[in-house]
Coordinates of C-alpha atoms in Angstrom, one line a residue:
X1 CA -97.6 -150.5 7.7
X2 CA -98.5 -150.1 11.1
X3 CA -95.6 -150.0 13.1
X4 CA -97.3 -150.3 17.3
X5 CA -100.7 -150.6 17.8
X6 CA -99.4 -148.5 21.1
X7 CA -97.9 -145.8 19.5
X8 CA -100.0 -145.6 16.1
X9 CA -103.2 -146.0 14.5
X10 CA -104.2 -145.9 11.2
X11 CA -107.4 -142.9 10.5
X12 CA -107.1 -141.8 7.0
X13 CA -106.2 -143.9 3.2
X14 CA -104.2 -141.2 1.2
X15 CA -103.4 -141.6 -2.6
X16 CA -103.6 -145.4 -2.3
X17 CA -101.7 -145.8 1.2
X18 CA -102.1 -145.5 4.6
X19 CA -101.2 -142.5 6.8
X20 CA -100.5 -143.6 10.4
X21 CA -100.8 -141.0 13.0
X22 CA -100.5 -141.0 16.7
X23 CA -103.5 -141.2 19.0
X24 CA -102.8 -137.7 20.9
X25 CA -102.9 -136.4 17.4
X26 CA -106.3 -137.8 16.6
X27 CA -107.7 -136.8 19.7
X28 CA -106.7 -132.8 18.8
X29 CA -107.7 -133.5 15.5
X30 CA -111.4 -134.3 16.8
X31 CA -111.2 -131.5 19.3
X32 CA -110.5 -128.8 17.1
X33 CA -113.4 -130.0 14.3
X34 CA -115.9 -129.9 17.5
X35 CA -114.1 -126.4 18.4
X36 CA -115.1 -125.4 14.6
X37 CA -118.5 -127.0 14.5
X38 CA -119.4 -124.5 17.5
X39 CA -118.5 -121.5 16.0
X40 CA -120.3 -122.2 12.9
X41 CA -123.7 -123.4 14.6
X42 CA -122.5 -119.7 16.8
X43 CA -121.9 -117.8 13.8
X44 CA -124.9 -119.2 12.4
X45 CA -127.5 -118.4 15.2
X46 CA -125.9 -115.1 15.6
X47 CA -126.5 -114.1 11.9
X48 CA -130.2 -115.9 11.5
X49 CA -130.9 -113.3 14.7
X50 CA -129.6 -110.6 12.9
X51 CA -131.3 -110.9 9.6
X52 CA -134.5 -112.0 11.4
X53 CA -133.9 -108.1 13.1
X54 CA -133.0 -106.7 9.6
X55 CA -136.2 -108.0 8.0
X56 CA -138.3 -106.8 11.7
X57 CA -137.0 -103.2 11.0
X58 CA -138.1 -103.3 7.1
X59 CA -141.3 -105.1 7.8
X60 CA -142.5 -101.8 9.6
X61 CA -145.4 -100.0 7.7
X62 CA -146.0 -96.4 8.2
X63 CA -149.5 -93.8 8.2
X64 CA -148.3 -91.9 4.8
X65 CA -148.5 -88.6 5.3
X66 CA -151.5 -86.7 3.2
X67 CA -150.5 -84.6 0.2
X68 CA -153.3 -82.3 1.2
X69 CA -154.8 -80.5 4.8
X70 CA -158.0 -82.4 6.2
X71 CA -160.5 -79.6 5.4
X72 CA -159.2 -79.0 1.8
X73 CA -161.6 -81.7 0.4
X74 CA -165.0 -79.6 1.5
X75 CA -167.5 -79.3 1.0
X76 CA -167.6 -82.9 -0.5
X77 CA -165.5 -84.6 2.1
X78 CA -165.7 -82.6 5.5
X79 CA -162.3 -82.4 7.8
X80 CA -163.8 -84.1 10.9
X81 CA -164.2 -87.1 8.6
X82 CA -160.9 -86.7 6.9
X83 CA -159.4 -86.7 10.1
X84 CA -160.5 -89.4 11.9
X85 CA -160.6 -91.6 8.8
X86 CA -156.5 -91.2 7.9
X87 CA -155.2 -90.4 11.9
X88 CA -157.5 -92.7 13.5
X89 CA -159.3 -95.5 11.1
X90 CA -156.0 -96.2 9.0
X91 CA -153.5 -95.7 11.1
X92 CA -155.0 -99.1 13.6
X93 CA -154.7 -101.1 10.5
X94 CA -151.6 -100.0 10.2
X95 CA -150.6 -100.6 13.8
X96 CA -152.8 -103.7 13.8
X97 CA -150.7 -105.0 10.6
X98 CA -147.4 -104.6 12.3
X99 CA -148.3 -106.6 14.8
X100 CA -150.4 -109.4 13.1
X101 CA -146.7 -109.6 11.1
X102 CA -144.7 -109.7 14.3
X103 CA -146.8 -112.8 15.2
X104 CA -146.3 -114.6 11.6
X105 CA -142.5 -114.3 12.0
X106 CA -142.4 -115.8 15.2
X107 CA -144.8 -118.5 14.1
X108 CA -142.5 -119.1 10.8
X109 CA -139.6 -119.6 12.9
X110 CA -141.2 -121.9 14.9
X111 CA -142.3 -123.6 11.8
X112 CA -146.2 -123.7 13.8
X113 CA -147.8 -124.1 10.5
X114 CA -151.8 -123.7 12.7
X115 CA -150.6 -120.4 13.9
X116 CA -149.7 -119.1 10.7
X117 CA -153.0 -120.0 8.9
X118 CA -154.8 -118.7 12.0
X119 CA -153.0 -115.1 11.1
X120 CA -153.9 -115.3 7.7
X121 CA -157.6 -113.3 7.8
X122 CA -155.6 -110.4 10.1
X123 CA -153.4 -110.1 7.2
X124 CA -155.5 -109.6 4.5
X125 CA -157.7 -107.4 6.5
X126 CA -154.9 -105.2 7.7
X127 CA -152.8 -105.5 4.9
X128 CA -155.9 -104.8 2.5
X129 CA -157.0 -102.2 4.7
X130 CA -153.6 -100.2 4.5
X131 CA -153.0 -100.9 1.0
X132 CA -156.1 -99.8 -0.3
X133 CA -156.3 -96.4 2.3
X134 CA -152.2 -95.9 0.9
X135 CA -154.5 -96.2 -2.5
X136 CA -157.3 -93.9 -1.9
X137 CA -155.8 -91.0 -0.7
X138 CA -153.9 -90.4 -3.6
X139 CA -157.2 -90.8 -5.9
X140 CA -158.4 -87.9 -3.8
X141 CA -157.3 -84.2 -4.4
X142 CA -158.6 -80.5 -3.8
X143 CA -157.9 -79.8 -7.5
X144 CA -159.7 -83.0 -8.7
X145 CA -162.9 -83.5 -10.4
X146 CA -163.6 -82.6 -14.4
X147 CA -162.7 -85.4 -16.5
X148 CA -159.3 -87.4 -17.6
X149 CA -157.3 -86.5 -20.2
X150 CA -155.8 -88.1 -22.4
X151 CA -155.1 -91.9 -22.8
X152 CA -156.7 -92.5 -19.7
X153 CA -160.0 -90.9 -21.3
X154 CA -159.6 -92.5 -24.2
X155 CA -159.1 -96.4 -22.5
X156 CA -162.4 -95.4 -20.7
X157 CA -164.1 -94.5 -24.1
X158 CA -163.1 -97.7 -25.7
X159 CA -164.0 -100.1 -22.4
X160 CA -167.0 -97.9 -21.5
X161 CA -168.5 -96.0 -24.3
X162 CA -168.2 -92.7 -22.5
X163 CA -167.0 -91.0 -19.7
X164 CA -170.1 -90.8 -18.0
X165 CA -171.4 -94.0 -18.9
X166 CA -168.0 -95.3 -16.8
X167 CA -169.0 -93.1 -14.0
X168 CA -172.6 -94.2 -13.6
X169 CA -171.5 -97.9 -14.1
X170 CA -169.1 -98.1 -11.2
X171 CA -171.2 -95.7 -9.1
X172 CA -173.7 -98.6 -9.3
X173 CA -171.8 -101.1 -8.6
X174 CA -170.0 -98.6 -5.5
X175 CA -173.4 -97.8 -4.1
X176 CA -174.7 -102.0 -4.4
X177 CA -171.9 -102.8 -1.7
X178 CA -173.5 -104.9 0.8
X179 CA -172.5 -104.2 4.6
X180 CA -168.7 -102.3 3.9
X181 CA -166.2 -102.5 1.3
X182 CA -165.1 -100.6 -1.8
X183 CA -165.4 -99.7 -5.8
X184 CA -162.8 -100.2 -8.4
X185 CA -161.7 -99.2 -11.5
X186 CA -159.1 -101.4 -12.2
X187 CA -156.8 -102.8 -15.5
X188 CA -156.4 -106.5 -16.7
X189 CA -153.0 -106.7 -18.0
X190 CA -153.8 -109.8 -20.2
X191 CA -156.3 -108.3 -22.1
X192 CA -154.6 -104.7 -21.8
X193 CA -158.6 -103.2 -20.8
X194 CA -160.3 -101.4 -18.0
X195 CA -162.7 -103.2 -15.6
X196 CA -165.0 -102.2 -12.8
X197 CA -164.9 -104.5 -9.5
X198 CA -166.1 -104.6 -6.2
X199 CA -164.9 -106.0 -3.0
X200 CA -166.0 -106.6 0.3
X201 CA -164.5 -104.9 3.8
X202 CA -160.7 -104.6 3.3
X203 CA -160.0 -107.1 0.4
X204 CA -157.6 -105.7 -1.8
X205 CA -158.4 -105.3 -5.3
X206 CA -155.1 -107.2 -7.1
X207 CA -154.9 -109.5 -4.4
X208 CA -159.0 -110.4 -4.8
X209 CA -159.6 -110.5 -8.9
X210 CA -155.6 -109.8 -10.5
X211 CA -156.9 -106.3 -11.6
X212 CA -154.4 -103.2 -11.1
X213 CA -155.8 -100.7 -8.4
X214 CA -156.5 -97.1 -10.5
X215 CA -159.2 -95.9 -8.5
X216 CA -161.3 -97.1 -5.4
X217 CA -164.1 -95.1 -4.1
X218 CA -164.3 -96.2 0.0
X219 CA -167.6 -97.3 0.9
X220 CA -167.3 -98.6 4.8
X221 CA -169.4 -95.6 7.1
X222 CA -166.5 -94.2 8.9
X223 CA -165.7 -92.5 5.7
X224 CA -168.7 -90.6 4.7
X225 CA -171.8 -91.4 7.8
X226 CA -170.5 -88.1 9.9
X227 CA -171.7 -86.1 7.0
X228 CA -174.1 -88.0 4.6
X229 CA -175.5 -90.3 7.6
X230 CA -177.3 -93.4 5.8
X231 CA -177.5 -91.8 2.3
X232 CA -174.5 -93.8 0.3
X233 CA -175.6 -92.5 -3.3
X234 CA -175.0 -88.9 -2.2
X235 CA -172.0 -89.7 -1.2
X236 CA -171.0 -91.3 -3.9
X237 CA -172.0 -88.8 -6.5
X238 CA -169.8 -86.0 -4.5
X239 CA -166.9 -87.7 -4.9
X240 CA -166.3 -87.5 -8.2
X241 CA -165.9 -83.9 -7.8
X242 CA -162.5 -84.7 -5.9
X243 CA -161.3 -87.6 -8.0
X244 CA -157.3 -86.9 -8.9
X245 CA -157.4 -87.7 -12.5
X246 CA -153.6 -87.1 -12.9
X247 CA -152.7 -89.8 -10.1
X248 CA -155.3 -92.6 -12.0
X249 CA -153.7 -91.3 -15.5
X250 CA -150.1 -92.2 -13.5
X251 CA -151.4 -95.5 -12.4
X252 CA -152.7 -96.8 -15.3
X253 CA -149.2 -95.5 -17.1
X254 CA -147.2 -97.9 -14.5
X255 CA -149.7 -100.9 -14.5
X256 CA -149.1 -101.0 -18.5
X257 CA -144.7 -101.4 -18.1

C-alpha cells in the first residue's frame, strides 16, 4: 500500500506486489542508468574507432618484393622494362588501391551508399591491377621455359590435346586482346578442367569468369613496347621461354583443395 503520496511512490510490481520507494531514490536510480548509458555509447564509439583503425592498418597492400633481379629475365624481358613495370606501373595501383579503400570506408561509415558505387570501377581496376601483377611475377622466372611436368602436363594433355597445341591456343587468344588486358590459363573447379580466358585492362580473372588464376601472360604496352615496340606476337612468343612451370604446377595443386 502506499503509505504518503509525499514520502512514497510506487515505480516497480515485484512478485505480485508493489515496491514503494522514495522519490530521492528514483531520481538516483534514473541518474545513475543515464550515467551507464554514457559510458556504453563512450565505450562504444571508442571501440568502433579502434577496430575501424585495426581493419585501416590490415587493409594496407604492399609492392611484393621480386624473387628475381630486373635484368635476370633477358634477353626476353629486358631490365628497363622490368623495372619500371613492378617499381613504377604496379606499385601506383597499389598506392592508388589504398587509397580508393580509404575512401570506401569512410563512405561505409557514412552509410553514402552513391559514393560507394562511385568507387566501385577504382576498385576493380586497382584491385585487379595488383592482384593479377602479385600473379604474374610469380609465373615469370630466369629458370623458366621447357615444358610442365607432371600432372600439370598431363591436365593440359587431356584439356588441350598437347602441350603445344595449349600454347598456340592461348597465345591466340593473348595476342587478339583488343586495346590492353591479359591471357589466362585458368581451372574451373566444377568441372575440375583447364580453360583459356581473356580479359580486358585490369579485370581479374576469378573475379571476371570464376576461373582459378595459373598463368596470365600481361598484354597492356608498358610491359613489353620499350623492347618489342608495336609487335605483340613477338612478344608473346618470348615469353614462354620464361614461364615458371613449378609456380603454375603449385597453383593448380592449391586451386584443386
Amino acid at each position: 500500500m502506499v503509505r504518503s503520496s509525499l514520502c512514497q511512490v510506487e515505480i516497480a510490481h515485484f512478485k505480485g506486489s508493489y515496491k514503494c520507494v522514495r522519490p530521492c531514490a528514483v531520481y538516483r536510480m534514473i541518474m545513475n542508468m543515464l550515467c551507464r548509458v554514457g559510458q556504453i555509447r563512450r565505450c562504444a564509439a571508442s571501440l568502433s574507432q579502434t577496430l575501424n583503425q585495426v581493419a585501416a592498418s590490415r587493409q594496407k597492400h604492399t609492392l611484393p618484393d621480386l624473387t628475381y633481379d630486373y635484368g635476370a629475365l633477358e634477353p626476353h624481358i629486358n631490365a628497363e622494362i622490368m623495372q619500371l613495370h613492378h617499381s613504377k606501373h604496379h606499385a601506383t595501383y597499389v598506392n592508388n588501391l589504398n587509397v580508393t579503400e580509404e575512401k570506401y570506408q569512410e563512405a561505409l561509415a557514412k552509410g553514402d551508399v552513391t559514393a560507394q558505387v562511385a568507387l566501385q570501377p577504382a576498385l576493380k581496376f586497382n584491385g585487379g591491377g595488383h592482384i593479377n601483377h602479385t600473379i604474374f611475377w610469380t609465373n615469370l622466372s630466369p629458370n623458366g621455359g621447357g615444358e610442365p611436368q607432371g600432372e600439370l602436363m598431363e591436365a593440359i594433355k587431356r584439356d588441350f590435346g598437347s602441350f603445344q597445341k595449349m600454347k598456340e591456343k592461348m597465345s591466340a587468344a593473348t595476342v587478339a586482346v583488343q586495346g590492353s588486358g591479359w591471357g589466362w590459363l585458368g581451372y574451373e573447379k566444377e568441372s575440375g578442367r583447364l580453360r583459356i580466358a581473356a580479359c580486358a585492362n585490369q579485370d581479374p580473372l576469378q573475379g571476371s569468369t570464376g576461373l582459378i588464376p595459373l598463368l596470365g601472360i600481361d598484354v597492356w604496352e608498358h610491359a613489353y613496347y620499350l623492347q618489342y615496340k608495336n609487335v605483340r606476337p613477338d612478344y608473346v612468343k618470348a615469353i614462354w621461354n620464361v614461364i615458371n612451370w613449378e609456380n603454375v604446377s603449385e597453383r593448380l595443386q592449391i586451386a584443386k583443395k
